[in-house]
CSV table of C-alpha atoms in Angstrom, one decimal:
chain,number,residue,atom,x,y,z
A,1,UNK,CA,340.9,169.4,301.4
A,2,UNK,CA,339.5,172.7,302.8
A,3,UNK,CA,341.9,173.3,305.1
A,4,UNK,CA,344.9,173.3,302.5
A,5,UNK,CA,342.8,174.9,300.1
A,6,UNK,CA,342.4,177.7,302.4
A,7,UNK,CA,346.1,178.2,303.9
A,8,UNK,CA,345.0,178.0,307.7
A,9,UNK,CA,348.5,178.7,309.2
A,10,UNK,CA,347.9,175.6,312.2
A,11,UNK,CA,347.2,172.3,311.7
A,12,UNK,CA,343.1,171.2,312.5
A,13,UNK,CA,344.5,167.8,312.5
A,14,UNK,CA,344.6,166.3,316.2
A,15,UNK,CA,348.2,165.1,317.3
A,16,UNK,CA,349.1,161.9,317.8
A,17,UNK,CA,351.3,159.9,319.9
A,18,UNK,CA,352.8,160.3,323.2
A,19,UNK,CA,355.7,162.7,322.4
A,20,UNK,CA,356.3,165.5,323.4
A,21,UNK,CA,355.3,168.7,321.3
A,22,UNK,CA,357.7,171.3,319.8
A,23,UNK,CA,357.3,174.4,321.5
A,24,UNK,CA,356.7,176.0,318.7
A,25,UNK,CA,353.8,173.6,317.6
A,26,UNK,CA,352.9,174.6,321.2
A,27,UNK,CA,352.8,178.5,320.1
A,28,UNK,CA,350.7,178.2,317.0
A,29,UNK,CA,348.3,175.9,318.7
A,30,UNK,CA,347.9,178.8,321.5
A,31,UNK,CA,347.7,181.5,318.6
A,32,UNK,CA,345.4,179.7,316.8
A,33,UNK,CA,343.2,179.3,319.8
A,34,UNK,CA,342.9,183.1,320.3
A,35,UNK,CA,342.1,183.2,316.9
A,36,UNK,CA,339.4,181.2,316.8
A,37,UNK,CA,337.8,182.6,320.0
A,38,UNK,CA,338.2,185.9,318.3
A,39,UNK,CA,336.8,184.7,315.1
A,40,UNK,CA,333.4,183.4,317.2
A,41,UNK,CA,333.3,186.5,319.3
A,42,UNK,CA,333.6,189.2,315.5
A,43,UNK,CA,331.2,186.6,313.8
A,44,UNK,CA,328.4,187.2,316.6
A,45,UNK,CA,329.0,191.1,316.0
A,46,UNK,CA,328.4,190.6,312.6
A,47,UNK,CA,325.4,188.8,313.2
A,48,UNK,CA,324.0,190.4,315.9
A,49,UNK,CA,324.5,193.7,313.3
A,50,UNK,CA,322.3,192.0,311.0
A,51,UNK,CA,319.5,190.9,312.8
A,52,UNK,CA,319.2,194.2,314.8
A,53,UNK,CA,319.1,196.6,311.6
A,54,UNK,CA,316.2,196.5,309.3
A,55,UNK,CA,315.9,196.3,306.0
A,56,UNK,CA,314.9,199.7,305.1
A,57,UNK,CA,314.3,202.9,307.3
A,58,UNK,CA,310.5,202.7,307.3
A,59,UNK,CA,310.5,199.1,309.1
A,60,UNK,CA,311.7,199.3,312.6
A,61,UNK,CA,312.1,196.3,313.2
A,62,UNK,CA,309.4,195.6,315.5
A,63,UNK,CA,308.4,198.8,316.6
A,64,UNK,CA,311.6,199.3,318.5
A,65,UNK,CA,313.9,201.8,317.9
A,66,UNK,CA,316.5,201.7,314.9
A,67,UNK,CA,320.1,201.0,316.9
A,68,UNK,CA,322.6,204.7,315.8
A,69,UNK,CA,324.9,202.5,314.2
A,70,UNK,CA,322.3,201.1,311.4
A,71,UNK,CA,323.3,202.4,307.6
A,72,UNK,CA,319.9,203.2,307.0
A,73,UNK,CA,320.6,206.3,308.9
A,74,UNK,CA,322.7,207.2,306.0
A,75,UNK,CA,322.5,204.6,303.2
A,76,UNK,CA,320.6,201.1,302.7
A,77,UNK,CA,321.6,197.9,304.0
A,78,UNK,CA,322.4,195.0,301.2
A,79,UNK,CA,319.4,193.0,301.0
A,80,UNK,CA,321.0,190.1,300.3
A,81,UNK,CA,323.6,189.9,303.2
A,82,UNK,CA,321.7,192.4,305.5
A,83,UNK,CA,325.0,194.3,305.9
A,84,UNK,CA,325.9,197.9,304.8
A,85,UNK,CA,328.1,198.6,302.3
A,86,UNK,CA,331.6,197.5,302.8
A,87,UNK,CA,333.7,199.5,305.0
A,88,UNK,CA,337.0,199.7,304.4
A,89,UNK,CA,338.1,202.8,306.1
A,90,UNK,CA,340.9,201.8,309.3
A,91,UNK,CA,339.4,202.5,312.9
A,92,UNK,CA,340.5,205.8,314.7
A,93,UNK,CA,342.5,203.6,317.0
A,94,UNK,CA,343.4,201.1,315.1
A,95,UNK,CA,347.2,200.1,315.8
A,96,UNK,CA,348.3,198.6,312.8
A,97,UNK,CA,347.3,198.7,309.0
A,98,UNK,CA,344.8,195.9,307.9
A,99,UNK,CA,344.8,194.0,304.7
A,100,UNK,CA,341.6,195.5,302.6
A,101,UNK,CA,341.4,192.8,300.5
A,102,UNK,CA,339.1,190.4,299.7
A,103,UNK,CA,338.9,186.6,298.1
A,104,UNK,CA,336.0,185.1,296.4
A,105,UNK,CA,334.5,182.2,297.6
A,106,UNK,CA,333.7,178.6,296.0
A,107,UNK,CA,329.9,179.7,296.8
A,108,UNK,CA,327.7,181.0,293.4
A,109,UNK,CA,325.8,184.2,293.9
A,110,UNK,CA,322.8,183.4,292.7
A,111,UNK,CA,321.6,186.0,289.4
A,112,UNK,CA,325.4,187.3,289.3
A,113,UNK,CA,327.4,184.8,287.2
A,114,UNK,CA,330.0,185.0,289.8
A,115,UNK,CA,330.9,183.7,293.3
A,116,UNK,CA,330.4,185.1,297.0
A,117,UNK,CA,333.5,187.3,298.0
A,118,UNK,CA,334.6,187.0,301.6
A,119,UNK,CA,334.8,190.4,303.8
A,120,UNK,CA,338.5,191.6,304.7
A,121,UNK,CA,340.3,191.9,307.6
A,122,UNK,CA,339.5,195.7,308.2
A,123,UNK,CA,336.0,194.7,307.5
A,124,UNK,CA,336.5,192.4,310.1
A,125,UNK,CA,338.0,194.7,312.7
A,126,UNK,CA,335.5,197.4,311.9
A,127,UNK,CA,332.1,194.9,312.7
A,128,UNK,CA,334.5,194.1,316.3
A,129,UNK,CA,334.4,197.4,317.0
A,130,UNK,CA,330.7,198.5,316.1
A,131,UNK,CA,329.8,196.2,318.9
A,132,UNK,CA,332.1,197.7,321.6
A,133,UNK,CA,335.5,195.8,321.6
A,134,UNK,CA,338.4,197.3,322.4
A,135,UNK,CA,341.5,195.4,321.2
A,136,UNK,CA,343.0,197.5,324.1
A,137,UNK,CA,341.3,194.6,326.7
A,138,UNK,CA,342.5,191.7,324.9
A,139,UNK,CA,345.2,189.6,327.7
A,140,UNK,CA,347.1,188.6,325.1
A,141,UNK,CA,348.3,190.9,322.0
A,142,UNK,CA,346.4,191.3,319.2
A,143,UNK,CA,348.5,191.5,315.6
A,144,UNK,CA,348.4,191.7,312.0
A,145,UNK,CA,348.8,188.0,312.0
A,146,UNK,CA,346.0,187.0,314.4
A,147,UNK,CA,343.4,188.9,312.2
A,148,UNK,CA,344.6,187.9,309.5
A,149,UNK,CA,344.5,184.1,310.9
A,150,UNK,CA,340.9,184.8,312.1
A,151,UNK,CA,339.7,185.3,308.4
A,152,UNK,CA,341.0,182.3,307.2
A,153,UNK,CA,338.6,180.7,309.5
A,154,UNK,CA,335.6,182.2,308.8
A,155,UNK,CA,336.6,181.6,305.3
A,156,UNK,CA,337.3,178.1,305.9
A,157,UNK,CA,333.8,177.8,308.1
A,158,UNK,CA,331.7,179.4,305.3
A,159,UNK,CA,333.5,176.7,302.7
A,160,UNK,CA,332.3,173.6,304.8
A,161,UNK,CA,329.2,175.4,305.2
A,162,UNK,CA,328.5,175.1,301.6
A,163,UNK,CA,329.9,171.7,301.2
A,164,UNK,CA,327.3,170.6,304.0
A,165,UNK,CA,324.7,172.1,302.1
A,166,UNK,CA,325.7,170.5,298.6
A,167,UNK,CA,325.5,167.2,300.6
A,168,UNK,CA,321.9,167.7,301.1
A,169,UNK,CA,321.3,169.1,297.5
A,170,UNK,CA,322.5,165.9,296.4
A,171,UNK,CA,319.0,164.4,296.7
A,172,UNK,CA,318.2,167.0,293.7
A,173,UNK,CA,320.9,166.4,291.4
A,174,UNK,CA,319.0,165.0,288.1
A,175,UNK,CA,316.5,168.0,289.1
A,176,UNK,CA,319.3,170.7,289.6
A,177,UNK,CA,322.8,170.1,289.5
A,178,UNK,CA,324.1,173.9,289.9
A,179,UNK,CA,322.1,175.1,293.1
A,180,UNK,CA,323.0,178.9,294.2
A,181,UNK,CA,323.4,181.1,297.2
A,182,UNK,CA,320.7,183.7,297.5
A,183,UNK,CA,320.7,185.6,300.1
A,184,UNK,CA,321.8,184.5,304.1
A,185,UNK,CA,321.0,186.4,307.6
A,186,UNK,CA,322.3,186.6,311.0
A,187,UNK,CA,319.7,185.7,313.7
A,188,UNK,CA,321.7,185.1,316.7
A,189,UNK,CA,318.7,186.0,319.5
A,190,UNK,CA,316.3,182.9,317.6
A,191,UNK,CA,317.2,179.7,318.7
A,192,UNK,CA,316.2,177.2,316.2
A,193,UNK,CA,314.0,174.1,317.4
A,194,UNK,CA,316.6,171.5,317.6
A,195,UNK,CA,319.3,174.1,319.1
A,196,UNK,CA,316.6,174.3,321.5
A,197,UNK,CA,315.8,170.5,322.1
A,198,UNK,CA,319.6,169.7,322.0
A,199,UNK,CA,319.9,172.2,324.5
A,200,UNK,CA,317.5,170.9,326.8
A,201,UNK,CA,317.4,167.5,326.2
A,202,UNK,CA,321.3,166.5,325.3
A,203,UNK,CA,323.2,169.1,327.6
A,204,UNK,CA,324.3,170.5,324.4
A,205,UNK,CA,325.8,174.5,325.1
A,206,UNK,CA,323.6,177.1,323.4
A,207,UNK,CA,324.5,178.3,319.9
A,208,UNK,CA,326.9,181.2,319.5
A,209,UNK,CA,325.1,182.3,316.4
A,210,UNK,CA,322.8,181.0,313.8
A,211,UNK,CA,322.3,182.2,309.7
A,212,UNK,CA,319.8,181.2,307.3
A,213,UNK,CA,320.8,180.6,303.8
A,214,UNK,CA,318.5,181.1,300.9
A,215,UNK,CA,319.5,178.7,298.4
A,216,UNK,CA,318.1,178.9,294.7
A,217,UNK,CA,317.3,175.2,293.6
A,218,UNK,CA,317.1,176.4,289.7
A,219,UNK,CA,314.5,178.0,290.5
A,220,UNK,CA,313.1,177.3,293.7
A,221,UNK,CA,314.3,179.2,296.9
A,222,UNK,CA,315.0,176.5,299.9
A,223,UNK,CA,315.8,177.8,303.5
A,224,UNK,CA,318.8,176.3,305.1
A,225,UNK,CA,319.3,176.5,309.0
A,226,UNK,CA,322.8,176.7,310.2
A,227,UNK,CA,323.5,176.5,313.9
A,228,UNK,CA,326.7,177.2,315.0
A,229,UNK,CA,328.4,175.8,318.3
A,230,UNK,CA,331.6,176.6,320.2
A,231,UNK,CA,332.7,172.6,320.9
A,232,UNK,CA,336.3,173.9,322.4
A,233,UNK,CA,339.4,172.0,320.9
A,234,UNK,CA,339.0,169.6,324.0
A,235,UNK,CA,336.0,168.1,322.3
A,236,UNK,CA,337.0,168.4,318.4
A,237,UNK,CA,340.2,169.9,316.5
A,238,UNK,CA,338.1,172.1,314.9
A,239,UNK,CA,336.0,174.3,317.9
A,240,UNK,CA,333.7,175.8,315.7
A,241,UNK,CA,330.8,172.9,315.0
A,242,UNK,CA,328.3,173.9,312.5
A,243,UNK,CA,324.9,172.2,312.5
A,244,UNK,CA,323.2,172.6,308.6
A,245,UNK,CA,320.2,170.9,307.3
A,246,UNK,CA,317.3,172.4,305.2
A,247,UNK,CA,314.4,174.2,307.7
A,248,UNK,CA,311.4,171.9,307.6
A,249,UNK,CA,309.4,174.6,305.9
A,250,UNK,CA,308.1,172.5,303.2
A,251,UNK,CA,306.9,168.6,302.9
A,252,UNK,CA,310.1,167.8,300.5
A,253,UNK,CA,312.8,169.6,303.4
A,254,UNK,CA,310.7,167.0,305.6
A,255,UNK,CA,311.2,164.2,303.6
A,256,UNK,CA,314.8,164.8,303.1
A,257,UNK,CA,315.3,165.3,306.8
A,258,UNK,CA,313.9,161.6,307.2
A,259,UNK,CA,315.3,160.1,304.8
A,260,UNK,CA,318.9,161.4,306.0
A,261,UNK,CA,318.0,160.6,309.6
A,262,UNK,CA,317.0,157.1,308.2
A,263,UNK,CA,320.7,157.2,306.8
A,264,UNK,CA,322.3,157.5,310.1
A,265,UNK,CA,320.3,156.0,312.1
A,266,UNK,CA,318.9,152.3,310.4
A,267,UNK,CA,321.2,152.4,307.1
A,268,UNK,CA,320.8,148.7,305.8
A,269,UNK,CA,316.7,150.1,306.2
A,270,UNK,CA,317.3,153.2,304.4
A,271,UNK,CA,319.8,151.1,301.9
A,272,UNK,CA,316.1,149.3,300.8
A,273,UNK,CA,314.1,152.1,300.4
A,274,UNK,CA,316.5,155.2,298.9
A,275,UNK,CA,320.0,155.4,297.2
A,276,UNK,CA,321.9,157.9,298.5
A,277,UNK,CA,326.2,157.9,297.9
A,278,UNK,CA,326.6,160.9,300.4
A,279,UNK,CA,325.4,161.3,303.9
A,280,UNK,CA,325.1,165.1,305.1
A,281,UNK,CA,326.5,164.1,308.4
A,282,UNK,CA,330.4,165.9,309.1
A,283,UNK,CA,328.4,169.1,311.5
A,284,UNK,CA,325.4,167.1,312.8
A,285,UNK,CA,325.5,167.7,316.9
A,286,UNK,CA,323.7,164.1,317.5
A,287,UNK,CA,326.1,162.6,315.5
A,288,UNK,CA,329.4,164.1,317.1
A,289,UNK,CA,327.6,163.3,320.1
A,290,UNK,CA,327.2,159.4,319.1
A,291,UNK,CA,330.7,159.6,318.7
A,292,UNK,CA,332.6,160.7,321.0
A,293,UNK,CA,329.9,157.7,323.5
A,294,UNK,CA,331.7,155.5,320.9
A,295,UNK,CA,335.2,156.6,321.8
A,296,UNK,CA,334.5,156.3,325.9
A,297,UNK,CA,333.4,152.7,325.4
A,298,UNK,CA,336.1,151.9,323.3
């Protein structure tokens, strides 16, 4: 699966039983906790980098003024990630020397022949501190390892990221059966409709970020939504909960939204009308939601 294909150090697997657990399960639970909470607080820097720096020094983004930190006061941003180039230089502070290097993804750069390559874990540590954190304020200590556990997640969220997405790419397999990444972009400060509507409707918490993904469809650029929630490990073994489907930009992103909600919702109906062997359904809020109601009745 992805977790053993990318080495997380815990276990996402829920416990079960009655026993009591080995301290030392214990420990890496707790570590991997912090992890993950650090990993959703560097991912929203990251993000929030993006969206606030423009795309070239004549566009300010609004009319407001370029933030110091944006490369385009020295160099241009990388149109395809919205991120300068990579920075591998150790903070002035920085306690500890950082691993600089990087692993490629399973994910296809679209017009490259080759795959997306994750950021490293002082590329990491360096978009933590651009927005302000001090590793100085953390309660508990911060380490080689934690960082080092913290990429492994975003990895790990990025890989069922893409998985989601080849899901609903499925529809297009005779049509395209190699789609590609683009391009993606932070845009943490725009809620997207159905954050919104589960936020208001289904007491759902508000997303701690959200990216669009440009996919290439052999030839055709489609605009993926991915809303991402912090569930806590009290509600899932994984806390990070990402929501993907296709933006409803286009009558075809509508239909496919139908016919997948069809799927989950009525799927001896949908059985009648649509083949489909794969249902786009392992980050869908409503779904986890259903779910868990399930598991109270039960």
């Amino acid at each position: 699966g992805i977790n053993a294909e990318y080495g997380l150090t815990t276990s996402l697997t829920r416990p079960t039983g009655t026993g009591t657990p080995h301290p030392g399960e214990e420990a890496a639970k707790a570590a991997h906790r912090l992890s993950a909470a650090k990993y959703i607080e560097a991912q929203r820097a990251m993000s929030e980098f993006q969206s606030e720096c423009p795309q070239a020094a004549g566009n300010s983004g609004g009319g407001g003024a370029i933030p110091p930190e944006c490369p385009m006061h020295q160099q241009q941003l990388d149109g395809d990630n919205m991120m300068p180039p990579p920075n591998q230089r150790p903070a002035f502070d920085q306690p500890f020397p950082l691993n600089q290097s990087r692993e490629t993804s399973s994910i296809p750069r679209h017009g490259t022949g080759k795959n997306w390559v994750y950021p490293s874990e002082q590329m990491f540590w360096n978009a933590m501190t651009r927005k302000g954190w001090n590793w100085r304020d953390e309660k508990e200590d911060v380490t080689p390892e934690s960082i080092s556990e913290i990429i492994k997640i975003h990895n790990f969220n990025n890989e069922k990221a893409w998985h989601e997405i080849l899901l609903w790419e499925k529809f297009y397999d005779e049509e395209c059966g190699d789609p590609q990444l683009v391009k993606f972009q932070g845009r943490p400060k725009d809620m997207s409709p159905k954050a919104r509507f589960l936020t208001t409707f289904r007491s759902w918490p508000k997303p701690f970020d959200r990216h669009d993904w440009i996919v290439n469809r052999c030839g055709r650029e489609v605009r993926y939504i991915l809303d991402y929630y912090d569930v806590g490990f009290e509600n899932s073994d994984d806390s990070v909960l990402i929501d993907v489907r296709p933006a409803m930009d286009s009558f075809s992103a509508m239909r496919d939204r139908f016919k997948v909600f069809m799927l989950r919702n009525v799927p001896r109906v949908a059985s009648f009308l649509f083949e489909y062997p794969m249902i786009p359904k392992g980050m869908d809020p409503a779904e986890i939601s259903r779910t868990e109601g399930n598991e109270n009745q039960s």
